[in-house]
Coordinates of C-alpha atoms in Angstrom, one line a residue:
X1 CA 105.1 88.1 85.1
X2 CA 105.2 91.8 84.5
X3 CA 105.6 93.1 88.0
X4 CA 105.9 96.8 87.3
X5 CA 104.0 98.6 90.1
X6 CA 103.5 101.8 88.2
X7 CA 102.1 100.1 85.2
X8 CA 99.8 97.9 87.3
X9 CA 98.6 101.0 89.3
X10 CA 97.9 102.9 86.1
X11 CA 95.9 100.0 84.6
X12 CA 93.8 99.6 87.7
X13 CA 93.2 103.4 88.0
X14 CA 92.3 103.6 84.3
X15 CA 89.8 100.8 84.5
X16 CA 88.2 101.3 87.9
X17 CA 87.2 104.2 90.1
X18 CA 87.4 103.9 93.9
X19 CA 88.0 100.3 95.3
X20 CA 91.0 101.7 97.2
X21 CA 91.6 98.6 99.5
X22 CA 91.3 96.1 96.6
X23 CA 93.9 98.1 94.5
X24 CA 96.3 98.4 97.5
X25 CA 96.2 94.7 98.1
X26 CA 97.0 93.9 94.5
X27 CA 99.9 96.3 94.4
X28 CA 101.2 94.8 97.6
X29 CA 101.0 91.3 96.1
X30 CA 103.0 92.4 93.1
X31 CA 105.7 94.1 95.3
X32 CA 106.1 91.0 97.4
X33 CA 106.2 88.9 94.2
X34 CA 109.0 91.1 92.9
X35 CA 111.1 90.6 96.0
X36 CA 110.3 86.9 96.3
X37 CA 109.6 85.3 92.9
X38 CA 109.2 81.9 94.6
X39 CA 106.0 83.1 96.4
X40 CA 103.2 80.7 95.8
X41 CA 99.9 81.8 94.2
X42 CA 97.7 83.8 96.5
X43 CA 94.0 83.2 96.9
X44 CA 91.9 86.3 97.1
X45 CA 88.1 86.4 97.6
X46 CA 86.2 89.5 96.4
X47 CA 83.0 89.9 98.4
X48 CA 80.3 92.5 97.5
X49 CA 76.9 93.2 96.0
X50 CA 76.3 92.6 92.2
X51 CA 77.7 95.3 89.9
X52 CA 80.5 96.6 92.0
X53 CA 83.3 95.5 89.7
X54 CA 84.6 92.2 91.2
X55 CA 84.9 90.3 87.8
X56 CA 86.4 93.3 85.9
X57 CA 89.0 93.9 88.6
X58 CA 90.2 90.3 88.2
X59 CA 90.5 90.9 84.4
X60 CA 92.5 94.1 85.1
X61 CA 94.9 92.1 87.4
X62 CA 95.6 89.7 84.6
X63 CA 96.2 92.6 82.2
X64 CA 98.5 94.3 84.7
X65 CA 100.6 91.1 85.2
X66 CA 100.6 90.1 81.5
X67 CA 99.0 86.8 82.5
X68 CA 96.3 84.8 80.7
X69 CA 92.8 85.1 82.2
X70 CA 90.3 82.3 82.7
X71 CA 86.9 82.3 84.4
X72 CA 84.9 79.4 85.8
X73 CA 81.4 80.1 87.0
X74 CA 80.5 77.9 90.0
X75 CA 76.9 79.0 90.2
X76 CA 74.7 75.9 90.5
X77 CA 77.6 73.5 90.4
X78 CA 76.6 70.5 92.6
X79 CA 78.7 67.6 91.2
X80 CA 82.2 67.0 92.7
X81 CA 83.2 65.5 89.3
X82 CA 82.9 69.1 87.8
X83 CA 86.0 70.0 89.9
X84 CA 87.9 66.7 90.0
X85 CA 86.9 65.1 86.7
X86 CA 85.7 61.5 86.0
X87 CA 87.8 58.4 86.0
X88 CA 88.8 57.1 82.6
X89 CA 86.8 53.9 83.1
X90 CA 83.6 55.9 82.7
X91 CA 82.0 56.4 79.3
X92 CA 82.5 60.0 78.0
X93 CA 84.9 60.6 80.9
X94 CA 86.7 64.0 80.8
X95 CA 89.0 66.1 83.1
X96 CA 87.5 68.4 85.7
X97 CA 86.8 72.0 84.8
X98 CA 89.9 73.2 86.6
X99 CA 92.2 71.2 84.3
X100 CA 90.1 72.0 81.3
X101 CA 90.4 75.8 81.9
X102 CA 94.2 75.6 82.3
X103 CA 94.3 73.7 79.0
X104 CA 92.2 76.4 77.4
X105 CA 94.5 79.1 78.8
X106 CA 97.6 77.3 77.5
X107 CA 99.4 78.6 80.5
X108 CA 100.4 77.1 83.9
X109 CA 100.1 80.4 85.8
X110 CA 96.9 82.2 84.6
X111 CA 94.8 84.5 86.8
X112 CA 92.0 82.1 87.5
X113 CA 88.6 83.5 88.5
X114 CA 86.2 81.2 90.3
X115 CA 83.0 83.2 90.0
X116 CA 80.0 83.0 92.4
X117 CA 81.7 80.6 94.8
X118 CA 78.8 81.2 97.3
X119 CA 76.2 79.7 94.8
X120 CA 77.5 76.1 94.9
X121 CA 75.1 73.5 96.2
X122 CA 75.4 69.9 97.6
X123 CA 73.5 66.8 96.5
X124 CA 74.0 63.0 96.3
X125 CA 76.8 63.5 93.7
X126 CA 79.1 64.9 96.3
X127 CA 80.2 68.3 97.7
X128 CA 82.0 70.4 95.2
X129 CA 83.1 72.9 97.9
X130 CA 85.0 70.1 99.6
X131 CA 86.7 69.3 96.3
X132 CA 87.8 72.9 96.0
X133 CA 89.6 72.7 99.3
X134 CA 92.5 71.0 97.6
X135 CA 92.5 73.5 94.8
X136 CA 92.6 76.6 97.0
X137 CA 94.8 75.4 99.9
X138 CA 98.4 76.6 99.2
X139 CA 99.7 73.6 101.3
X140 CA 97.9 71.0 99.1
X141 CA 97.5 72.5 95.6
X142 CA 101.2 71.7 94.7
X143 CA 99.9 68.2 93.9
X144 CA 96.3 68.5 92.8
X145 CA 94.9 65.1 91.7
X146 CA 92.4 65.1 88.9
X147 CA 90.6 61.7 88.6
X148 CA 90.9 61.7 84.8
X149 CA 94.7 62.5 84.7
X150 CA 95.6 60.5 87.8
X151 CA 98.8 62.5 87.9
X152 CA 99.7 65.1 90.4
X153 CA 99.4 68.6 88.9
X154 CA 100.9 71.7 90.4
X155 CA 98.4 74.6 90.8
X156 CA 100.6 76.7 93.0
X157 CA 101.7 79.1 90.3
X158 CA 98.1 80.1 89.5
X159 CA 96.7 83.3 91.1
X160 CA 93.2 82.2 92.2
X161 CA 90.5 84.9 92.7
X162 CA 87.1 84.0 93.9
X163 CA 84.0 86.2 94.0
X164 CA 80.9 86.0 96.2
X165 CA 77.9 88.2 97.0
X166 CA 77.5 87.0 100.6
X167 CA 80.4 85.7 102.7
X168 CA 78.1 83.7 105.1
X169 CA 77.1 81.4 102.2
X170 CA 80.8 80.2 101.7
X171 CA 81.6 77.1 103.7
X172 CA 83.9 78.0 106.7
X173 CA 86.7 75.6 105.7
X174 CA 86.8 77.2 102.3
X175 CA 86.6 80.7 103.6
X176 CA 89.5 80.0 106.0
X177 CA 91.8 79.4 103.0
X178 CA 91.1 82.8 101.3
X179 CA 91.9 86.4 102.0
X180 CA 88.6 88.4 102.0
X181 CA 88.6 91.7 100.2
X182 CA 85.3 93.6 100.5
X183 CA 83.8 95.5 97.5
X184 CA 81.2 97.8 99.2
X185 CA 78.5 99.7 97.2
X186 CA 79.3 103.0 95.6
X187 CA 78.2 106.4 96.8
X188 CA 76.2 108.7 94.6
X189 CA 79.3 110.9 93.8
X190 CA 81.3 107.8 92.9
X191 CA 78.5 106.6 90.6
X192 CA 78.4 110.0 88.8
X193 CA 82.1 109.8 88.4
X194 CA 82.0 106.2 87.0
X195 CA 79.2 107.2 84.6
X196 CA 81.1 110.2 83.3
X197 CA 84.4 108.5 82.8
X198 CA 83.5 104.9 81.9
X199 CA 79.8 104.1 81.2
X200 CA 78.7 107.0 79.0
X201 CA 81.7 106.7 76.7
X202 CA 81.3 102.9 76.6
X203 CA 77.6 103.0 75.7
X204 CA 77.9 105.8 73.1
X205 CA 80.6 103.7 71.3
X206 CA 78.6 100.5 71.6
X207 CA 75.5 102.1 70.0
X208 CA 77.4 103.5 67.0
X209 CA 77.2 107.1 68.2
X210 CA 79.9 109.7 68.9
X211 CA 80.3 112.5 71.4
X212 CA 78.9 114.8 68.7
X213 CA 75.5 113.1 69.0
X214 CA 75.0 113.0 72.7
X215 CA 76.0 114.5 76.0
X216 CA 74.8 114.0 79.6
X217 CA 75.0 116.8 82.1
X218 CA 76.2 116.1 85.6
X219 CA 72.7 116.9 87.0
X220 CA 71.0 114.5 84.6
X221 CA 73.3 111.7 85.7
X222 CA 72.7 112.4 89.4
X223 CA 68.9 112.5 88.7
X224 CA 69.1 109.2 86.7
X225 CA 71.0 107.5 89.6
X226 CA 68.5 108.8 92.3
X227 CA 65.2 108.4 90.4
X228 CA 65.7 105.5 88.0
X229 CA 68.1 103.1 89.9
X230 CA 68.3 101.8 93.4
X231 CA 71.4 99.6 93.7
X232 CA 74.8 99.4 95.4
X233 CA 76.5 98.7 92.0
X234 CA 76.2 100.3 88.6
X235 CA 74.6 97.6 86.4
X236 CA 71.2 99.2 86.2
X237 CA 72.7 102.6 85.7
X238 CA 74.5 101.2 82.7
X239 CA 71.2 99.8 81.3
X240 CA 69.4 103.1 81.7
X241 CA 72.2 105.0 79.9
X242 CA 72.0 102.3 77.1
X243 CA 68.2 103.0 76.9
X244 CA 68.9 106.7 76.3
X245 CA 71.6 105.9 73.7
X246 CA 69.1 103.6 71.8
X247 CA 66.5 106.4 71.6
X248 CA 69.2 108.8 70.3
X249 CA 70.5 106.2 67.8
X250 CA 66.9 105.8 66.4
X251 CA 66.6 109.6 66.0
X252 CA 69.9 109.8 64.2
X253 CA 68.9 107.0 61.8
X254 CA 65.4 108.4 61.1
X255 CA 66.7 111.9 60.4
X256 CA 69.3 110.5 58.0
X257 CA 71.5 113.5 58.8
X258 CA 73.1 114.8 62.0
X259 CA 70.6 116.9 63.8
X260 CA 73.1 118.4 66.2
X261 CA 74.2 117.3 69.7
X262 CA 71.4 116.2 72.1
X263 CA 72.1 117.2 75.6
X264 CA 70.3 115.0 78.2
X265 CA 69.0 117.2 81.0
X266 CA 66.9 116.5 84.1
X267 CA 63.8 117.8 82.3
X268 CA 64.3 115.6 79.2
X269 CA 65.1 112.3 81.1
X270 CA 61.4 111.3 81.3
X271 CA 61.2 111.5 77.5
X272 CA 63.8 108.8 77.2
X273 CA 63.2 106.7 80.3
X274 CA 59.5 107.3 81.2
X275 CA 58.4 108.4 84.6
X276 CA 60.9 108.0 87.5
X277 CA 60.7 104.6 89.3
X278 CA 61.8 105.8 92.7
X279 CA 61.4 108.8 94.9
X280 CA 64.8 110.1 96.0
X281 CA 64.0 110.5 99.7
X282 CA 62.0 107.4 100.5
X283 CA 62.2 107.8 104.3
X284 CA 58.9 108.7 105.9
X285 CA 59.1 112.2 107.4
X286 CA 55.9 111.9 109.3
X287 CA 56.3 108.6 111.1
X288 CA 53.3 107.5 113.1
X289 CA 53.4 106.0 116.6
X290 CA 54.9 102.6 116.5
X291 CA 56.8 103.1 113.2
X292 CA 60.6 103.1 113.1
X293 CA 63.2 103.2 110.4
X294 CA 65.7 100.4 110.7
X295 CA 68.7 99.5 108.5
X296 CA 69.2 96.1 106.9
X297 CA 71.9 94.4 104.9
X298 CA 71.1 92.2 101.9
X299 CA 73.2 90.6 99.1
X300 CA 72.2 93.6 97.0
X301 CA 73.6 96.1 99.6
X302 CA 72.0 98.2 102.3
X303 CA 68.2 98.7 102.6
X304 CA 65.9 100.8 104.7
X305 CA 63.6 98.6 106.7
X306 CA 60.5 100.3 108.2
X307 CA 59.1 98.4 111.2
X308 CA 55.5 98.9 112.3
X309 CA 53.8 97.9 115.6
X310 CA 50.2 98.2 116.6
X311 CA 48.6 97.2 119.9
X312 CA 45.0 96.0 120.4
X313 CA 43.0 94.5 123.2
X314 CA 43.6 90.7 123.4
X315 CA 45.2 88.0 125.4
X316 CA 48.9 89.0 125.3
X317 CA 49.9 87.4 121.9
X318 CA 52.9 88.6 120.0
X319 CA 52.4 88.4 116.2
X320 CA 55.4 88.8 113.9
X321 CA 54.8 89.1 110.2
X322 CA 56.6 90.1 107.0
X323 CA 58.3 86.8 106.0
X324 CA 60.7 87.0 109.0
X325 CA 63.4 84.3 109.5
X326 CA 63.8 82.5 112.8
X327 CA 66.6 84.8 114.1
X328 CA 64.5 87.9 113.4
X329 CA 61.5 86.4 115.2
X330 CA 63.7 85.6 118.2
X331 CA 64.9 89.2 118.2
X332 CA 61.3 90.3 118.5
X333 CA 60.6 87.9 121.4
X334 CA 63.8 89.2 123.2
X335 CA 62.7 92.8 122.7
X336 CA 59.3 92.0 124.3
X337 CA 61.0 90.3 127.3
X338 CA 63.2 93.3 127.8
X339 CA 60.2 95.6 127.7
X340 CA 58.4 93.5 130.3
X341 CA 61.4 93.6 132.6
X342 CA 61.4 97.5 132.4
X343 CA 57.8 98.4 132.7
X344 CA 58.3 100.7 135.7
X345 CA 61.1 102.8 134.0
X346 CA 59.1 103.0 130.8
X347 CA 55.8 103.9 132.5
X348 CA 54.0 100.9 130.9
X349 CA 51.2 99.0 132.7
X350 CA 53.0 95.9 134.2
X351 CA 50.0 93.7 133.2
X352 CA 50.0 94.8 129.5
X353 CA 51.2 91.4 128.4
X354 CA 48.0 89.8 129.7
X355 CA 45.5 92.0 128.0
X356 CA 47.2 93.5 125.0
X357 CA 48.0 91.8 121.7
X358 CA 51.1 93.2 119.9
X359 CA 51.5 92.9 116.1
X360 CA 54.9 93.7 114.6
X361 CA 55.0 93.9 110.8
X362 CA 58.0 94.6 108.5
X363 CA 56.6 95.8 105.1
X364 CA 57.5 94.4 101.7
X365 CA 56.1 91.1 103.2
X366 CA 57.0 89.0 100.1
X367 CA 60.7 89.6 100.6
X368 CA 62.3 87.1 103.2
X369 CA 64.2 88.9 106.0
X370 CA 66.4 87.5 108.7
X371 CA 69.3 88.4 111.1
X372 CA 69.6 89.9 114.6
X373 CA 70.3 93.5 113.5
X374 CA 66.6 94.6 113.7
X375 CA 66.5 93.9 117.5
X376 CA 66.7 97.5 118.7
X377 CA 64.4 98.6 115.9
X378 CA 61.7 96.2 117.0
X379 CA 62.1 97.1 120.6
X380 CA 61.7 100.9 119.9
X381 CA 58.7 100.2 117.7
X382 CA 57.0 98.2 120.5
X383 CA 57.9 100.8 123.2
X384 CA 56.5 103.6 120.9
X385 CA 53.2 101.8 120.4
X386 CA 52.8 100.8 124.1
X387 CA 53.6 104.4 125.4
X388 CA 51.9 106.2 122.6
X389 CA 55.1 108.2 121.9
X390 CA 56.1 109.2 118.3
X391 CA 59.6 108.2 117.0
X392 CA 62.1 110.8 115.8
X393 CA 61.7 110.5 111.9
X394 CA 65.3 111.7 111.1
X395 CA 66.8 108.7 112.9
X396 CA 67.6 105.2 111.5
X397 CA 69.1 102.4 113.6
X398 CA 70.7 99.0 113.6
X399 CA 71.9 96.7 116.4
X400 CA 71.2 93.4 118.2
X401 CA 69.4 93.5 121.6
X402 CA 70.0 91.3 124.6
X403 CA 67.5 90.6 127.4
X404 CA 69.4 93.0 129.7
X405 CA 69.1 95.8 127.1
X406 CA 72.7 95.7 125.9
X407 CA 73.2 96.6 122.2
X408 CA 75.6 94.2 120.4
X409 CA 77.5 94.8 117.1
X410 CA 76.2 93.8 113.7
X411 CA 77.6 93.5 110.2
X412 CA 77.2 95.4 106.9
X413 CA 77.7 98.8 108.5
X414 CA 79.0 100.6 105.5
X415 CA 76.3 99.3 103.2
X416 CA 73.6 100.3 105.7
X417 CA 75.0 103.8 106.2
X418 CA 75.2 104.3 102.4
X419 CA 71.5 103.3 102.1
X420 CA 70.6 105.7 104.9
X421 CA 72.6 108.5 103.1
X422 CA 70.8 107.8 99.8
X423 CA 67.5 108.2 101.5
X424 CA 68.2 111.4 103.3
X425 CA 68.6 110.1 106.9
X426 CA 70.6 112.6 109.0
X427 CA 71.3 110.5 112.2
X428 CA 72.2 106.8 112.5
X429 CA 72.3 104.9 115.8
X430 CA 75.1 102.3 115.8
X431 CA 76.4 99.8 118.4
X432 CA 79.5 101.2 120.2
X433 CA 81.5 98.1 119.1
X434 CA 81.0 99.0 115.4
X435 CA 82.9 102.3 115.8
X436 CA 85.9 100.9 113.8
X437 CA 83.6 100.3 110.8
X438 CA 83.2 104.1 110.5
X439 CA 86.7 104.3 109.1
X440 CA 85.5 102.8 105.8
X441 CA 82.7 105.4 105.3
X442 CA 83.5 107.9 102.6
X443 CA 84.3 111.5 103.9
X444 CA 81.5 113.2 102.0
X445 CA 79.0 110.8 103.7
X446 CA 80.5 111.3 107.1
X447 CA 80.2 115.1 106.7
X448 CA 76.5 115.1 105.9
X449 CA 75.5 112.6 108.7
X450 CA 75.7 112.2 112.4
X451 CA 76.5 108.9 114.1
X452 CA 75.5 108.1 117.6
X453 CA 77.3 105.1 119.2
X454 CA 75.2 103.3 121.7
X455 CA 75.8 100.6 124.4
X456 CA 72.4 100.2 125.9
X457 CA 68.7 100.5 125.1
X458 CA 68.4 103.4 127.5
X459 CA 70.4 105.5 125.2
X460 CA 68.4 104.4 122.1
X461 CA 65.1 105.2 123.9
X462 CA 66.5 108.7 124.9
X463 CA 67.5 109.5 121.3
X464 CA 64.7 107.9 119.4
X465 CA 61.7 108.7 121.6
X466 CA 62.5 112.4 122.3
X467 CA 63.9 112.0 125.8
X468 CA 61.6 109.4 127.1
X469 CA 63.1 106.7 129.4

């Protein structure tokens, strides 16, 4: 191995912008390896939304260590024999894909990337995630047994790296054997920087152009990010830059001579990419009664989740729509029970549940939603509708609610805050127990936003409903 820390640090900085924690962990691994060459292979798990650089960081690690790089995609793998191989007694038997990949690498200690480990599935042919336990457990992988070879094979010198979009889809026993390193979404400033340093130069070269043909201004890149992409990573940004490059390449070929440098500006972007796909500030500034801006986390990063409630004369039914999962429906029921227990303090008719139907809807109804983090959002939406009080439009919130009105911590805080920042939200209400998660928020985002840490629904009502409660 090449264990030079300066060289590794330089390669990682040259190829990737940001990702501070991931880079630090890799440099630490190399330092320990230098002091103790007998250290067995480490198993890292990169978790984050698509397009945040998980696979490319793994390639850079192999380059920095002068090791071979092999990649095995586990998406859709449902047969245990894919991992362990078939016994020789079967027709067309072959080794498992672990041994095949090592054979291809012609090395006993490659950097081995197991891509999309959260996309494996189980059927009658066995559980491939259970077969991976022996591969990824440092205590067991010194004598990995492939059914085809039937000879113990030492995998302990391999540096295994796995990637996933969502950690909760990885079986717990497997997750327990890996060190999780989170790859959060990028801020707008980071995306502009990545586009300037990496993406624009890469796409110009790929399309046969040179810097004499094309130049993007900083303002045009920011406008492209805000109005043509909405993602935590940079994949769609790369595609949009490629579209512009194709249009310029066509102009260059048709004119048969260089027609001077084209500078892409905010005004000229629609000529290349058409009309903008997104409005920059998507948060509603004139929220009606019963409408609240919540924050949600998905495999693609953070999202704004507007929740609407209307009340109507009826028999006290609670209707929850918007393709909500079981946990989210239970959050709505818990919110209603909390409101019923606090009717006096909230100045609500104690008999409302007998003669009023409540309909809670979360728009974008075709997209499945689940999880407990919309609990306080649903509660505020219902209280707003029942008391005829408008909600503060500059506030977004996330948190789980209990029957006693306590606010419990939730996950995905960084991704949720970045989504709120992208949409122009100024104040975010977070559970008090999520205070430590604020350390991971970029400084420029922290400066432009306010964070209110809350323990109970009384505080949420005071902040969101303009002092009511």
